Short mmCIF file of C-alpha atoms and ligand atoms in Angstrom, two decimals:
data_model
loop_
_atom_site.label_atom_id
_atom_site.label_comp_id
_atom_site.label_asym_id
_atom_site.label_seq_id
_atom_site.Cartn_x
_atom_site.Cartn_y
_atom_site.Cartn_z
CA MET A 192 0.25 0.06 0.27
CA ARG A 193 3.14 2.43 0.75
CA GLN A 194 5.21 2.41 -1.63
CA PRO A 195 8.86 2.29 -0.72
CA LEU A 196 11.05 5.29 -0.53
CA VAL A 197 15.11 5.23 -0.47
CA ALA A 198 16.73 8.66 -0.38
CA GLY A 199 19.79 9.74 -0.34
CA ASN A 200 21.26 12.28 1.94
CA TRP A 201 24.83 13.35 0.33
CA LYS A 202 25.66 15.92 3.48
CA LEU A 203 28.22 18.00 2.58
CA ASN A 204 30.16 15.94 0.31
CA GLY A 205 31.21 15.90 -3.45
CA SER A 206 32.46 18.38 -6.14
CA ARG A 207 30.39 19.26 -9.30
CA THR A 208 31.63 16.24 -11.68
CA SER A 209 31.33 13.76 -8.66
CA VAL A 210 27.64 14.17 -7.68
CA VAL A 211 27.03 14.50 -11.70
CA GLU A 212 28.74 11.16 -11.90
CA LEU A 213 27.12 9.83 -8.75
CA ALA A 214 23.47 10.81 -9.75
CA ASP A 215 23.73 9.28 -13.28
CA ALA A 216 25.11 5.88 -11.82
CA VAL A 217 22.15 5.60 -9.55
CA ALA A 218 19.91 6.51 -12.08
CA SER A 219 21.18 3.74 -14.15
CA ALA A 220 21.32 1.56 -11.22
CA CYS A 221 18.03 2.22 -9.40
CA GLY A 222 15.67 3.54 -12.17
CA ASN A 223 13.96 0.54 -12.78
CA LEU A 224 13.06 -0.75 -9.70
CA PRO A 225 9.46 -0.68 -8.16
CA ILE A 226 10.00 2.02 -5.20
CA GLU A 227 10.40 5.97 -5.07
CA THR A 228 14.37 6.77 -5.02
CA LEU A 229 15.81 10.37 -4.19
CA VAL A 230 19.42 11.84 -3.84
CA CYS A 231 19.57 15.41 -1.79
CA PRO A 232 23.02 17.02 -2.92
CA ALA A 233 24.35 20.17 -1.44
CA PHE A 234 22.11 23.26 -2.57
CA VAL A 235 24.88 24.62 -5.20
CA HIS A 236 24.78 21.32 -6.99
CA ILE A 237 21.23 20.83 -7.25
CA ALA A 238 20.99 22.17 -10.86
CA ASP A 239 23.69 20.06 -12.39
CA VAL A 240 22.02 17.06 -10.82
CA CYS A 241 18.78 18.02 -11.91
CA GLY A 242 20.10 18.78 -15.16
CA THR A 243 21.70 15.25 -15.49
CA LEU A 244 18.81 13.52 -14.05
CA ASP A 245 16.14 14.96 -16.41
CA GLY A 246 13.75 12.28 -18.19
CA GLN A 247 15.23 10.05 -15.71
CA ASN A 248 13.54 7.89 -12.64
CA LEU A 249 15.38 9.15 -10.04
CA ARG A 250 14.05 12.75 -7.84
CA VAL A 251 15.93 15.08 -6.60
CA GLY A 252 15.91 16.73 -2.92
CA ALA A 253 17.52 19.18 -1.07
CA GLN A 254 18.96 19.03 2.57
CA ASP A 255 17.41 21.78 4.11
CA CYS A 256 15.64 24.89 3.53
CA SER A 257 15.24 28.49 4.82
CA ASP A 258 12.20 28.87 7.78
CA GLN A 259 11.25 32.37 5.89
CA SER A 260 9.98 32.65 2.47
CA SER A 261 11.77 35.83 1.69
CA GLY A 262 13.25 38.86 2.87
CA ALA A 263 16.73 40.05 4.56
CA TYR A 264 18.12 36.83 5.63
CA THR A 265 21.39 36.60 4.13
CA GLY A 266 22.94 33.55 2.94
CA GLU A 267 19.09 31.56 3.36
CA VAL A 268 17.60 29.63 0.24
CA SER A 269 13.72 29.30 0.49
CA ALA A 270 11.56 26.47 -0.44
CA GLN A 271 10.12 28.34 -3.16
CA MET A 272 13.73 28.93 -4.61
CA LEU A 273 14.16 25.00 -4.64
CA ALA A 274 11.01 24.30 -6.12
CA GLU A 275 11.85 26.41 -9.00
CA MET A 276 14.87 24.17 -9.31
CA GLY A 277 12.88 21.17 -9.49
CA VAL A 278 13.60 19.34 -6.42
CA SER A 279 10.59 17.67 -5.40
CA SER A 280 11.51 17.20 -1.57
CA VAL A 281 13.20 18.84 1.07
CA ILE A 282 14.71 17.49 4.43
CA VAL A 283 13.84 19.65 7.56
CA GLY A 284 14.69 18.74 11.14
CA HIS A 285 17.97 16.99 10.53
CA SER A 286 19.60 16.02 14.04
CA GLU A 287 23.14 17.75 12.58
CA ARG A 288 21.00 20.79 11.85
CA ARG A 289 19.51 20.75 15.14
CA GLN A 290 22.55 20.03 16.95
CA PHE A 291 25.12 22.32 14.49
CA TYR A 292 22.34 24.86 13.64
CA ALA A 293 20.21 25.35 16.72
CA ASP A 294 17.12 24.21 14.44
CA SER A 295 14.53 24.24 17.35
CA ASN A 296 11.39 22.47 17.07
CA GLU A 297 9.70 25.47 16.64
CA ARG A 298 11.99 26.40 13.33
CA VAL A 299 11.87 23.02 12.00
CA ALA A 300 8.23 23.38 12.15
CA ALA A 301 8.54 26.53 10.15
CA LYS A 302 10.42 25.14 7.73
CA PHE A 303 8.10 22.31 7.24
CA GLU A 304 5.28 24.87 6.65
CA GLN A 305 7.60 26.46 4.26
CA VAL A 306 8.21 22.80 2.26
CA GLN A 307 4.75 22.21 2.15
CA SER A 308 3.60 25.81 0.89
CA ALA A 309 6.02 25.85 -2.22
CA GLY A 310 4.28 22.45 -3.46
CA LEU A 311 7.13 19.97 -1.98
CA THR A 312 7.45 17.38 0.36
CA PRO A 313 8.78 17.66 3.76
CA ILE A 314 10.79 14.70 4.87
CA PHE A 315 10.78 15.51 8.17
CA CYS A 316 13.65 13.98 10.80
CA LEU A 317 12.99 12.79 14.35
CA GLY A 318 15.51 11.37 16.64
CA GLU A 319 16.51 10.92 20.22
CA SER A 320 20.32 11.47 21.31
CA ALA A 321 22.14 8.40 23.04
CA GLU A 322 21.77 10.13 26.73
CA GLU A 323 18.00 10.61 25.90
CA ARG A 324 17.67 6.90 24.96
CA GLU A 325 19.60 5.80 27.75
CA ALA A 326 17.54 7.81 30.17
CA GLY A 327 14.29 6.30 28.77
CA THR A 328 13.11 9.95 27.35
CA THR A 329 12.81 8.47 23.27
CA ARG A 330 9.16 8.99 23.19
CA GLU A 331 9.08 11.86 25.32
CA VAL A 332 11.65 13.74 22.73
CA ILE A 333 10.28 12.33 19.39
CA GLY A 334 7.09 12.78 20.46
CA SER A 335 7.65 16.40 21.07
CA GLN A 336 9.57 16.88 18.11
CA LEU A 337 6.23 15.60 16.11
CA GLN A 338 3.69 17.50 18.45
CA ALA A 339 5.43 20.81 17.45
CA VAL A 340 5.05 20.47 13.69
CA ILE A 341 1.36 18.71 13.87
CA ALA A 342 0.48 22.16 16.10
CA ARG A 343 1.60 24.23 13.29
CA CYS A 344 0.59 23.09 10.45
CA GLY A 345 -2.26 20.30 11.60
CA VAL A 346 -2.20 16.57 11.56
CA VAL A 347 -3.64 16.91 8.03
CA ALA A 348 -0.43 18.18 6.66
CA MET A 349 1.27 14.47 7.47
CA LYS A 350 -0.60 13.73 4.24
CA ASN A 351 2.27 15.03 1.90
CA ALA A 352 5.10 14.52 4.20
CA VAL A 353 7.61 11.44 5.14
CA LEU A 354 8.88 11.00 8.35
CA ALA A 355 12.44 10.04 9.05
CA TYR A 356 13.21 8.25 12.42
CA GLU A 357 16.92 8.70 12.61
CA PRO A 358 18.17 8.23 15.88
CA VAL A 359 21.43 10.55 16.60
CA TRP A 360 23.62 7.66 18.09
CA ALA A 361 23.29 5.70 14.96
CA ILE A 362 24.09 8.21 12.19
CA GLY A 363 27.71 7.86 11.01
CA THR A 364 28.35 5.61 14.46
CA GLY A 365 28.13 1.86 12.28
CA LEU A 366 25.68 1.55 15.17
CA THR A 367 22.48 0.82 13.86
CA ALA A 368 18.85 0.65 15.78
CA SER A 369 18.04 -3.31 15.75
CA PRO A 370 14.85 -3.92 13.26
CA GLU A 371 12.70 -4.69 16.59
CA GLU A 372 13.90 -1.22 17.95
CA ALA A 373 13.11 0.92 15.49
CA GLN A 374 10.07 -1.17 14.25
CA GLU A 375 9.07 -0.46 17.92
CA VAL A 376 9.39 3.48 17.23
CA HIS A 377 7.96 3.27 14.14
CA ARG A 378 4.95 1.84 15.09
CA TRP A 379 4.75 4.01 18.26
CA LEU A 380 5.45 7.26 15.50
CA ARG A 381 2.22 6.29 13.54
CA ALA A 382 -0.02 5.83 16.57
CA GLU A 383 0.78 9.10 17.60
CA VAL A 384 -0.46 10.08 13.75
CA ALA A 385 -3.36 7.76 14.06
CA ALA A 386 -4.53 9.70 17.23
CA GLY A 387 -5.21 12.52 14.72
CA SER A 388 -6.54 10.64 11.94
CA ALA A 389 -6.06 6.94 11.26
CA GLU A 390 -6.25 7.15 7.66
CA ILE A 391 -3.50 10.04 7.40
CA ALA A 392 -1.65 7.58 9.34
CA ALA A 393 -2.02 4.44 7.34
CA GLY A 394 -0.42 6.11 4.13
CA LEU A 395 2.24 7.67 5.85
CA ARG A 396 5.72 6.75 5.03
CA ILE A 397 7.90 6.50 7.77
CA LEU A 398 11.99 6.07 6.60
CA TYR A 399 14.32 4.70 9.03
CA GLY A 400 17.95 6.37 9.48
CA GLY A 401 21.41 5.32 10.51
CA SER A 402 23.98 3.27 9.42
CA VAL A 403 21.85 1.76 7.33
CA LYS A 404 23.97 -0.39 4.90
CA PRO A 405 23.43 -3.29 2.46
CA ALA A 406 24.24 -5.94 5.21
CA ASN A 407 21.62 -4.43 7.37
CA ALA A 408 18.86 -3.26 4.83
CA ALA A 409 16.72 -5.90 3.94
CA GLN A 410 16.19 -6.71 7.79
CA LEU A 411 14.82 -3.59 8.80
CA PHE A 412 12.88 -2.84 5.60
CA ALA A 413 11.26 -6.07 6.49
CA GLU A 414 9.32 -4.49 9.65
CA ALA A 415 5.40 -3.19 9.05
CA ASP A 416 6.53 0.22 9.97
CA ILE A 417 9.55 0.74 8.26
CA ASP A 418 8.85 2.02 4.75
CA GLY A 419 12.72 2.91 3.60
CA GLY A 420 15.39 4.44 4.50
CA LEU A 421 17.41 7.98 4.63
CA ILE A 422 21.00 6.92 3.76
CA GLY A 423 24.05 8.85 4.63
CA GLY A 424 27.42 7.13 4.39
CA ALA A 425 26.55 4.49 2.12
CA ALA A 426 24.95 6.77 -0.25
CA LEU A 427 27.86 8.05 -1.37
CA ASP A 428 28.73 4.74 -2.75
CA ALA A 429 26.85 3.66 -6.38
CA ALA A 430 26.96 0.26 -5.42
CA ASP A 431 25.90 0.06 -1.89
CA PHE A 432 23.20 2.71 -2.60
CA SER A 433 21.80 0.74 -5.21
CA ALA A 434 22.18 -2.35 -3.14
CA ILE A 435 20.14 -0.54 -0.13
CA CYS A 436 17.36 0.60 -3.01
CA ARG A 437 17.21 -3.30 -4.68
CA ALA A 438 16.53 -4.36 -0.63
CA ALA A 439 13.71 -1.80 -0.51
CA ALA A 440 12.21 -3.23 -3.66
CA GLY A 441 12.07 -6.71 -2.07
P1 13P B 545 24.67 7.46 7.73
O1 13P B 545 24.06 6.57 6.85
O2 13P B 545 25.92 8.00 7.57
O3 13P B 545 24.47 6.89 9.81
O4 13P B 545 23.68 8.84 8.07
C1 13P B 545 22.55 8.80 8.23
C2 13P B 545 21.81 10.18 7.89
O5 13P B 545 22.00 11.06 8.78
C3 13P B 545 20.89 10.48 6.91
O6 13P B 545 20.22 11.39 6.84
#
């Protein structure tokens, strides 16, 4: 019922030449799979990547956007500008933005709203730190991340959104949440949305992110509430990323 989605977050990596080569290699390896695939280059590489993928079955996303639509906000990039470039989705609330660039729950909610207002799909990241998990506050932390967006945009906004559960302790560390640990959080997140609308919750795609590799992808994606992945390190290698996409295709 929910089409799997695998998204590559390339973060702060690549050159103009290397990202175009990577996008081409991913498009030829994954273009025929019955899933949605997406790559998210740095802002300045989006035009080149969109150009090389014209007509191919691989979408392009952005890694972030401004919480403002226009004005005196030096250095910012609006969701509307990204829409003009040809992206389909924008990641908001990534833990690296929350941790290093002070994105609060409220700012993430404002970014989420900007993305939808531009007609794009937010890929809304949520996740707890190692300390928060150890303290038993995982649900409290991701619950408040989720509720900040619902308070601003309404549960109806989840109809055109994707959630990405990314436990901070699993990002780039080689430590993956076990399929059971991830599934437990995904099921809980879906139930939280279902409290507002069962129908929207049933159609909502919830991705898992955090050290997904070809070796662990199939087990994670086999869980009932894990609808694909948001991939960091392994997305920089076309062979690894396409192996992950094949695992999502089943
Ligand atoms: P890694 O796959 O490198 O752990 O990164 C995950 C991530 O942050 C995707 O957004």
